[in-house]
Coordinates of C-alpha atoms in Angstrom, one line a residue:
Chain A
X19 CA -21.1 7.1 6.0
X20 CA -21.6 8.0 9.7
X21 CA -21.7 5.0 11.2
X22 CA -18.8 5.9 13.3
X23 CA -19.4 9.9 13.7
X24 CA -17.8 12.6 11.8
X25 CA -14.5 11.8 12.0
X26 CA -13.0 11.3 8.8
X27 CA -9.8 10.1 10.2
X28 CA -11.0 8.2 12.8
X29 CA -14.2 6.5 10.5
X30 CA -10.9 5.5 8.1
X31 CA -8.3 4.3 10.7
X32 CA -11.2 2.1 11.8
X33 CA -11.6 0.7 8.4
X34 CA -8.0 -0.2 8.1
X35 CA -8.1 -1.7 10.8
X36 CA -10.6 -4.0 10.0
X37 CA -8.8 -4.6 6.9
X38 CA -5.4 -5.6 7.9
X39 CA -7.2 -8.0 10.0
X40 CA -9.2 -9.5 7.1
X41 CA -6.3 -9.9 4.6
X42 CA -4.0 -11.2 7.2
X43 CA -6.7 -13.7 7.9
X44 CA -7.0 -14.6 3.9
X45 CA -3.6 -15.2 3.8
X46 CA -3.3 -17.3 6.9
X47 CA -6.2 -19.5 5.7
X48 CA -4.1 -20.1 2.7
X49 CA -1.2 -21.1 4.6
X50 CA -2.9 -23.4 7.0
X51 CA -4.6 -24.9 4.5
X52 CA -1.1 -25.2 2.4
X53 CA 0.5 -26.3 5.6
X54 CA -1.9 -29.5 5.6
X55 CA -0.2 -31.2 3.2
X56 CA 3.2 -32.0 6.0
X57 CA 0.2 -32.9 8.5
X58 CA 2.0 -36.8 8.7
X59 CA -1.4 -38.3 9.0
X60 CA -5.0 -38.3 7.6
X61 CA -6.9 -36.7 10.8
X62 CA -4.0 -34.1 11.3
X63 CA -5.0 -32.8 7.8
X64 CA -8.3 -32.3 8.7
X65 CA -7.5 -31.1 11.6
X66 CA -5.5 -28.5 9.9
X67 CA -8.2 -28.4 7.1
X68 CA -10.8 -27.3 9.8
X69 CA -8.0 -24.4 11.3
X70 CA -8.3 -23.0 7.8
X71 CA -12.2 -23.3 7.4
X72 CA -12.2 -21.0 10.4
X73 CA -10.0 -18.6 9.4
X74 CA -11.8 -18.0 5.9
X75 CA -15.1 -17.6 8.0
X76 CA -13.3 -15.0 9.9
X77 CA -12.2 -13.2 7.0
X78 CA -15.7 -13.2 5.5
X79 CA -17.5 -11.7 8.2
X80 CA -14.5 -9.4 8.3
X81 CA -14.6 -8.1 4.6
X82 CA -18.3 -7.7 5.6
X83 CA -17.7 -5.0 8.4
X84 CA -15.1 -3.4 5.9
X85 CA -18.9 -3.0 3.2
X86 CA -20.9 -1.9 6.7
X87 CA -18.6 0.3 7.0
X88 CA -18.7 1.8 3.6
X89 CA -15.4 0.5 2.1
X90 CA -14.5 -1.8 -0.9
X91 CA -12.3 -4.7 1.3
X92 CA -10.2 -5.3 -1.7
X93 CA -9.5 -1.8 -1.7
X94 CA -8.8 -1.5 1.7
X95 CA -7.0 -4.8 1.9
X96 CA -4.6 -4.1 -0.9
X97 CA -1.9 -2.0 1.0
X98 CA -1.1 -4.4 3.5
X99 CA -0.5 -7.6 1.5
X100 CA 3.2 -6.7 0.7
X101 CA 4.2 -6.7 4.3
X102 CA 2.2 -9.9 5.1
X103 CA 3.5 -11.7 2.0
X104 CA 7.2 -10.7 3.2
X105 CA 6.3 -12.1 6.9
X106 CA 5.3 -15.4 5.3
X107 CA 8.0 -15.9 3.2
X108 CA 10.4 -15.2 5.7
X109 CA 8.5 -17.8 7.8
X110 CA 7.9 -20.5 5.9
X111 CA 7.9 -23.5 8.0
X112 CA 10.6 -26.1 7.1
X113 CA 8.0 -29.0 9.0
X114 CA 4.8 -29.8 10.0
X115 CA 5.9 -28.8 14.0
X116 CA 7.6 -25.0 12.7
X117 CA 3.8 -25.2 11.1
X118 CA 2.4 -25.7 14.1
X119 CA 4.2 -23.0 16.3
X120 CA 3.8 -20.8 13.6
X121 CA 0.5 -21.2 14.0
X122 CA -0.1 -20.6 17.6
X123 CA 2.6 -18.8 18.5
X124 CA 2.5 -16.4 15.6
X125 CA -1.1 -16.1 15.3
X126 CA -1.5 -15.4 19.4
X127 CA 0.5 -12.5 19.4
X128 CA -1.3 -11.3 16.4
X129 CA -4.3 -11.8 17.6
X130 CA -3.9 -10.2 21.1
X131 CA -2.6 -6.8 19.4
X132 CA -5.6 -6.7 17.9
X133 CA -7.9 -6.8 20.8
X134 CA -5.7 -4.5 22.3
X135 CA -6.3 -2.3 19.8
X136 CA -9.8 -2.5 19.3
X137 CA -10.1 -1.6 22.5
X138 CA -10.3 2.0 21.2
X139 CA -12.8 1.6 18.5
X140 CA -16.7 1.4 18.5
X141 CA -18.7 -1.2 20.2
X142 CA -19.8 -3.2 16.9
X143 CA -16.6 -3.4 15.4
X144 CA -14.7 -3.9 19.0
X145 CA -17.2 -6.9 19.4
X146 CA -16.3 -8.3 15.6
X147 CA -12.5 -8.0 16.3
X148 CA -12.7 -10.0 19.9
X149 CA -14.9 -12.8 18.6
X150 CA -12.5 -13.5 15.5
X151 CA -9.1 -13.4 17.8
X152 CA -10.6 -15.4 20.3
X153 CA -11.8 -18.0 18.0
X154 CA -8.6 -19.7 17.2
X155 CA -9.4 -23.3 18.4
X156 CA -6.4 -24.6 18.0
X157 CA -4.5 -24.3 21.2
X158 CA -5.2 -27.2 22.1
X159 CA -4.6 -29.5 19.2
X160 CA -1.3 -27.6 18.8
X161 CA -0.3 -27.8 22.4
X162 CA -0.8 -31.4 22.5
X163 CA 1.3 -32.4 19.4
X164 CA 4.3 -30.1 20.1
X165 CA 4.3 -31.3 23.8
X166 CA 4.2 -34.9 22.4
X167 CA 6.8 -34.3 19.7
X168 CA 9.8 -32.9 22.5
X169 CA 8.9 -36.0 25.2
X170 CA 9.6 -38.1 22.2
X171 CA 12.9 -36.5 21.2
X172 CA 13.7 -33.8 23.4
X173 CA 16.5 -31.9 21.2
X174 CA 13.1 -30.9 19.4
X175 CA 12.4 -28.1 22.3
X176 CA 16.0 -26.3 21.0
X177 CA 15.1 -26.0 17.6
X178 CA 11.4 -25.2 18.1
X179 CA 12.5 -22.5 20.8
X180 CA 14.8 -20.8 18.2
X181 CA 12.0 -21.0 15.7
X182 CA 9.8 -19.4 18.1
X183 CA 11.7 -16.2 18.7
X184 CA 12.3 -15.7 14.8
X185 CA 8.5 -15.4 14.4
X186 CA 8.1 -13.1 17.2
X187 CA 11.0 -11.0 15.7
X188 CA 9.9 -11.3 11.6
X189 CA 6.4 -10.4 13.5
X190 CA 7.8 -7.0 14.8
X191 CA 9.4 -5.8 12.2
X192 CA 6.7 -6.3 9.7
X193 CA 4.4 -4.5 12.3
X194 CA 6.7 -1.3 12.7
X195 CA 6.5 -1.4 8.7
X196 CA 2.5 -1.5 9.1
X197 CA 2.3 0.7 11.4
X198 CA 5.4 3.4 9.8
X199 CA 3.3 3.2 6.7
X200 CA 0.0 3.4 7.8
X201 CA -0.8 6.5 10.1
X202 CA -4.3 5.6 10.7
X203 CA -3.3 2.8 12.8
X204 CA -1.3 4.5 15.0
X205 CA -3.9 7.5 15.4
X206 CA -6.3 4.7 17.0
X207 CA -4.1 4.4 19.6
X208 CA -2.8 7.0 20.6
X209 CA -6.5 8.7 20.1
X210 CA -7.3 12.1 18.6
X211 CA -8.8 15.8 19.4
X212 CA -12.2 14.4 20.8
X213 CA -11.0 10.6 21.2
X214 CA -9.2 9.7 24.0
X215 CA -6.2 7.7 23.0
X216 CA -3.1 5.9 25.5
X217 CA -0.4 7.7 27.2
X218 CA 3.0 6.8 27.1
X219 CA 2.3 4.4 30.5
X220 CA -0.9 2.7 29.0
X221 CA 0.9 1.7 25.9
X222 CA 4.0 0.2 28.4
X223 CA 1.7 -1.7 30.2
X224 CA 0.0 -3.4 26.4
X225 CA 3.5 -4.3 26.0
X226 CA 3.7 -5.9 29.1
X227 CA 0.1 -7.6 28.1
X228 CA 1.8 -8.9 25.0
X229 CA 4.8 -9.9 26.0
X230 CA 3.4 -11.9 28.9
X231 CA 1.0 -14.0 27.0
X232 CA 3.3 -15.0 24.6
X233 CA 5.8 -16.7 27.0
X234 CA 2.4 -18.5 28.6
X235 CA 2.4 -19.4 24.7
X236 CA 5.7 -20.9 24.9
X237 CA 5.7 -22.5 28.4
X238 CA 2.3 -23.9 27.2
X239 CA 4.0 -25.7 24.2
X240 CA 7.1 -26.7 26.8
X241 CA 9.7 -23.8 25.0
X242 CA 11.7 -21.0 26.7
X243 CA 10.5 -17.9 25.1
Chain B
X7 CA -24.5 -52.2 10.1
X8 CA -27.5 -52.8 8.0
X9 CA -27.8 -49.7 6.0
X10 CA -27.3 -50.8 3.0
X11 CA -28.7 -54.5 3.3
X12 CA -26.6 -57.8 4.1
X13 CA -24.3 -58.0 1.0
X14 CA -20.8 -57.1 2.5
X15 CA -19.2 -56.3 -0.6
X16 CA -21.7 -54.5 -1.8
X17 CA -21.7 -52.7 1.0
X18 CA -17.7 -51.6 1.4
X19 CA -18.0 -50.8 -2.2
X20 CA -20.1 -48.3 -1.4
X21 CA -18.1 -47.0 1.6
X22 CA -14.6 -47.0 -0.7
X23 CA -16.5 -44.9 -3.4
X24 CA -17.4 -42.2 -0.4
X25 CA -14.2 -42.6 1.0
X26 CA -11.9 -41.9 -2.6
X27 CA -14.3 -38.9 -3.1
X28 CA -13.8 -38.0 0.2
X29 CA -10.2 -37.7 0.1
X30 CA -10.3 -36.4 -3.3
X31 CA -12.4 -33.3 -1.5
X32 CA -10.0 -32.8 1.0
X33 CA -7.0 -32.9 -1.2
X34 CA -8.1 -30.9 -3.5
X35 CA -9.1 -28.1 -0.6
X36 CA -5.5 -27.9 0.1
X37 CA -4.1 -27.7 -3.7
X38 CA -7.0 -25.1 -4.5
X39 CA -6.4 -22.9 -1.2
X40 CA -2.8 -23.0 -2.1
X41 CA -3.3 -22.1 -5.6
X42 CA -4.7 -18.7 -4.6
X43 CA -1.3 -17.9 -3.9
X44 CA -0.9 -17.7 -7.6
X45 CA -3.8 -15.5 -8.1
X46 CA -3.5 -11.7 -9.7
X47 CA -5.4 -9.9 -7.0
X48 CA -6.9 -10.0 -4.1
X49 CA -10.8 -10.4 -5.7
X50 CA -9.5 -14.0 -7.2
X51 CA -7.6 -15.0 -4.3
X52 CA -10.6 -14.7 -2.3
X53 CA -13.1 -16.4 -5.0
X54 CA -10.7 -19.2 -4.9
X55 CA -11.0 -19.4 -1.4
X56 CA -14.3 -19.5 -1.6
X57 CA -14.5 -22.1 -3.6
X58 CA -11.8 -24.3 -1.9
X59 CA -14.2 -24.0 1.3
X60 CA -17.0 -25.6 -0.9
X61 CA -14.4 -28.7 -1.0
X62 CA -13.8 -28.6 2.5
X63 CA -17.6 -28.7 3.3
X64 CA -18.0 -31.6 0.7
X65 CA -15.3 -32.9 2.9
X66 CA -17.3 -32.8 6.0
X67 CA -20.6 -34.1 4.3
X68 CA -18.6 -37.4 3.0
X69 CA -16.5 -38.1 6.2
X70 CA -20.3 -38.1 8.0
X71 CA -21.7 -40.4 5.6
X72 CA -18.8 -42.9 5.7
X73 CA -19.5 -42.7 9.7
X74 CA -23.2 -43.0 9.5
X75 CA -22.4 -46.5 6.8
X76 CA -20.3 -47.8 9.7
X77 CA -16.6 -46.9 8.7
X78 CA -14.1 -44.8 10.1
X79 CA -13.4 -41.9 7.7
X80 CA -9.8 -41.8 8.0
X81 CA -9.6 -45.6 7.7
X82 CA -11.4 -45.8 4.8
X83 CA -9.6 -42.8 2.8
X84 CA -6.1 -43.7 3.6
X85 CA -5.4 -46.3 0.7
X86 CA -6.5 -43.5 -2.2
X87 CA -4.1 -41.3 -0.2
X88 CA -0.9 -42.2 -2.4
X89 CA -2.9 -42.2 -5.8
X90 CA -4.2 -38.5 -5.3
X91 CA -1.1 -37.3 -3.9
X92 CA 0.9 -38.4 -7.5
X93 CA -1.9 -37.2 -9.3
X94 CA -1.1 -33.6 -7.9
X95 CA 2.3 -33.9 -8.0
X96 CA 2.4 -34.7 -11.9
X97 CA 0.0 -31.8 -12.4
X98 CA 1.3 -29.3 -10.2
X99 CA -0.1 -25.9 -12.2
X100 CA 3.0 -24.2 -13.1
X101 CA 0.6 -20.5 -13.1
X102 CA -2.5 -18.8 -12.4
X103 CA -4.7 -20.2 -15.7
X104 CA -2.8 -24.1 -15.8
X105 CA -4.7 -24.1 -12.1
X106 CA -7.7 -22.9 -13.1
X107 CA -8.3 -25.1 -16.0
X108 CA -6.7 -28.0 -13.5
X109 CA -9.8 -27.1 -11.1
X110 CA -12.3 -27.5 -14.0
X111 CA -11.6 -29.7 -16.1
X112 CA -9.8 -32.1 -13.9
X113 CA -12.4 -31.8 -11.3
X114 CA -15.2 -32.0 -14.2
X115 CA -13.5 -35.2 -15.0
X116 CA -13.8 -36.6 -11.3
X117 CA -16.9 -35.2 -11.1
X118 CA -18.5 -36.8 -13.8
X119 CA -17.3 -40.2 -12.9
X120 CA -18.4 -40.4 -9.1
X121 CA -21.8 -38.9 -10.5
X122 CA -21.8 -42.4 -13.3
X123 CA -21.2 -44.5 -10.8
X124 CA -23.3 -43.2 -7.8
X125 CA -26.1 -44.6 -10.0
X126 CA -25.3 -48.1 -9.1
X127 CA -25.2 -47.1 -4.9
X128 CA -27.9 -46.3 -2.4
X129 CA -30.5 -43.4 -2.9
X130 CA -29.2 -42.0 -0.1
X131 CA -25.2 -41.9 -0.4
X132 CA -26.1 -41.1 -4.1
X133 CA -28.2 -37.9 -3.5
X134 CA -25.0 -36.7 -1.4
X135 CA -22.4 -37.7 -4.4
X136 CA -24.4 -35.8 -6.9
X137 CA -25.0 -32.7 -4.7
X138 CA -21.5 -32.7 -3.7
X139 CA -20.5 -32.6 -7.7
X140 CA -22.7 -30.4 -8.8
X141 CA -21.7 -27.9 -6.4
X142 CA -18.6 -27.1 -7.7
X143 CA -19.6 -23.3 -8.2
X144 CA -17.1 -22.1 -9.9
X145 CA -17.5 -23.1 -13.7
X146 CA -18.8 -19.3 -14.4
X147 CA -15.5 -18.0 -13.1
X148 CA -12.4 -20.2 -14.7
X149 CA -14.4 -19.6 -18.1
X150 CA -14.8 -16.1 -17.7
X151 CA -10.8 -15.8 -16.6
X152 CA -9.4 -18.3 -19.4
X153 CA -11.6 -16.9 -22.3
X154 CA -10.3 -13.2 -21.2
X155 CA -6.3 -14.4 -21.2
X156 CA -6.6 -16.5 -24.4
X157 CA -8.3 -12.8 -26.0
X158 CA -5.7 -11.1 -24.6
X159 CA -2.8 -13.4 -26.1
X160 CA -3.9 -16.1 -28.3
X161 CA -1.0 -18.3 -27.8
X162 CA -2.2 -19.0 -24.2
X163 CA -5.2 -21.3 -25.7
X164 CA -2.5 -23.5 -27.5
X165 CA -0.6 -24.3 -24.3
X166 CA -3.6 -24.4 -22.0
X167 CA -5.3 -27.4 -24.6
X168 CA -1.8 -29.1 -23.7
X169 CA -2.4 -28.8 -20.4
X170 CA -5.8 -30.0 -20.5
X171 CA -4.9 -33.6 -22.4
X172 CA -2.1 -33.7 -20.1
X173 CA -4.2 -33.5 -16.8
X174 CA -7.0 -36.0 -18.8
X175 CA -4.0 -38.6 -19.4
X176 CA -2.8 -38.0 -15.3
X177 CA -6.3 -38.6 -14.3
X178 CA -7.1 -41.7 -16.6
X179 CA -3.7 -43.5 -15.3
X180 CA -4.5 -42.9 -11.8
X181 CA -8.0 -44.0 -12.1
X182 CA -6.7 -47.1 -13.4
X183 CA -4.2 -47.4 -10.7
X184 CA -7.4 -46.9 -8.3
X185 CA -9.8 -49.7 -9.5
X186 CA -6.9 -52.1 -9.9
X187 CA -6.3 -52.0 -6.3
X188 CA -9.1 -52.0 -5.3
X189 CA -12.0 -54.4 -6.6
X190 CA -14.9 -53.0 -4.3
X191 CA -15.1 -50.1 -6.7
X192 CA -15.4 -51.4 -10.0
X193 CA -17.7 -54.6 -8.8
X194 CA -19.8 -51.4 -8.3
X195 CA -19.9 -50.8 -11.5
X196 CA -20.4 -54.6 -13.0
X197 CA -22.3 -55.5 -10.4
X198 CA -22.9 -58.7 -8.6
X199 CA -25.5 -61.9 -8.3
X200 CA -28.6 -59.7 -6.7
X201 CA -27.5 -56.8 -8.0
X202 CA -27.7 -55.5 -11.7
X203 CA -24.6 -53.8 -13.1
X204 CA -23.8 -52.1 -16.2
X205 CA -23.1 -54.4 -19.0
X206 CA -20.4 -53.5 -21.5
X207 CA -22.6 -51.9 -23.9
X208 CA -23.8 -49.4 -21.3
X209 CA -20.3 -49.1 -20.1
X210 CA -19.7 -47.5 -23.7
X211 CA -22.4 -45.2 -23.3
X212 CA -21.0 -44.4 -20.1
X213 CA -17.2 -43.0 -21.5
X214 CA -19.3 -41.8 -24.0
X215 CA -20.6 -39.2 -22.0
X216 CA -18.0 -38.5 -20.1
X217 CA -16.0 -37.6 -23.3
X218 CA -18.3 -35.9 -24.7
X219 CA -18.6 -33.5 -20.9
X220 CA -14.8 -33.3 -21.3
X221 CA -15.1 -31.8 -24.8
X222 CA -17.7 -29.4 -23.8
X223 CA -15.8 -28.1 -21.1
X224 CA -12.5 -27.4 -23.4
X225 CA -15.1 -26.0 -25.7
X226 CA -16.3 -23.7 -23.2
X227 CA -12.9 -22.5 -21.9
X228 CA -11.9 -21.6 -25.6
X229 CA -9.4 -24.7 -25.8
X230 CA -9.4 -27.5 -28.4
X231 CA -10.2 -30.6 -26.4

């Protein structure tokens, strides 16, 4: 068990990490995959079908690190599946468009907090985190049936704007209840004894980060954030 | 366009028996990814997962064979759409074990016929159809699951056997629905002037195997068939 040093805490924050990753990529390959069936055509499915595919293959490789790493992924996936259940409910999408957003919009910011995070954990693990957030593939397909959906009925972009800023919102407070509940998290970043962490400023300017991709998000998909 | 020789029937048959498999795959990737919702723990959420990517991969595998016989995937599966989509929606598994025994015996059912009649298509297209049935994968695990909730409360088995006539009547009226609408499929099975068929007496044979399967399954889940 020293594949990340002697760090007890550290070696275990890592590990959750890893895990509220893998789980929240389990249960996002069920929705997609669930989400498939308001698709209003055959291709869209697959399209949707193939979303899913990826994100299962994410969480395999995932749940593998969590077994490199010397934990049980069920284990270690366990305490976070309350807090992403309640974000999905809360979130279910009432169409295939909400679907859509969700997907992108929802999944972006959740994706870019991660690879902010990992910033502050070892190389491997760093490298695992990056190449599963940055393999969404979907940007495109999403971008292109959103942007088609408001020129064809442009009352579309309210709504879907509205919907937008609910996810973001549901998305922060299920985080502060991750993060309240789970002080492992939290001790990645703001570091430990021998591990430098971010200061107050650093942490500001990953705010910043976040908040500034998501409205490219949104302007993307033709919605004020 | 001369795969499969210069007998056009014979040789949209084929491309319709791809194409409702095909479909069938996909669909039932959705309904068994969503299904893991229902399941206990995370361990069996993520077995079904793994078992509704199998699907999706079958999926894949049939949608390229429809292309490489000349037909556009989509095209070809959309007319099996509204049959499938009943068939789910008058078995929609009310629990965990209802969607288990839904995934084995309904898909043993499917299963079993596509393998029957991939006798009477090409070598090729009918290596794919049997490897794409008998990698279903995940016999070992619904039997171990049903056998261990029928020990645990023995008035399970009595509603499960229910369930299973009930999904064998759902399937039997759609498959009927399916080969009166479309002729391709069954003149697969009877055959035409340069090409033998079964004959009635082999036609016999052939429901009596698939019965017989059916039984063995219940049998093997615990459930009176």
């Amino acid at each position: 068990m020293t594949v990340l040093g002697d760090d007890q805490q550290y070696h275990a924050a890592v590990i959750e990490l890893v895990g509220v990753l893998a789980i929240g990529e389990l249960m996002a390959f069920q929705r997609t995959a669930a989400d498939a069936a308001l698709a209003p055509d055959l291709a869209d499915q697959a399209a949707l079908a193939r979303m899913a595919d990826a994100e299962y293959r994410h969480f395999l490789a995932l749940a593998e690190r969590i077994e490199q790493l010397g934990g049980d992924p069920f284990v270690v996936m366990a305490p976070f599946q309350a807090s992403l259940a309640e974000f999905h409910a809360h979130t279910a999408p009432s169409d295939w468009l909400e679907g859509l957003v969700k997907a992108y919009v929802g999944d972006g910011i959740a994706t870019d907090f991660y690879v902010e995070i990992a910033a502050y954990v070892d190389p491997q693990t760093r490298a695992l985190v990056e190449q599963v957030c940055l393999d969404m593939g979907y940007a495109e397909f999403v971008v292109d049936r959103v942007r088609a959906a408001i020129i064809a009925d442009p009352k579309i972009g309210g709504r879907l704007a509205l919907w937008g800023r609910r996810l973001v919102g549901e998305a922060l407070s299920q985080a502060q209840r991750v993060a309240a509940e789970h002080d492992g998290l939290s001790s990645l970043l703001v570091g430990g004894v021998e591990r430098p962490g971010a200061d107050l400023a650093e942490i500001g300017r990953m705010l910043a980060r976040l908040t500034e991709s998501h409205t490219k998000r949104m302007t993307a998909l033709g919605l004020a954030a």
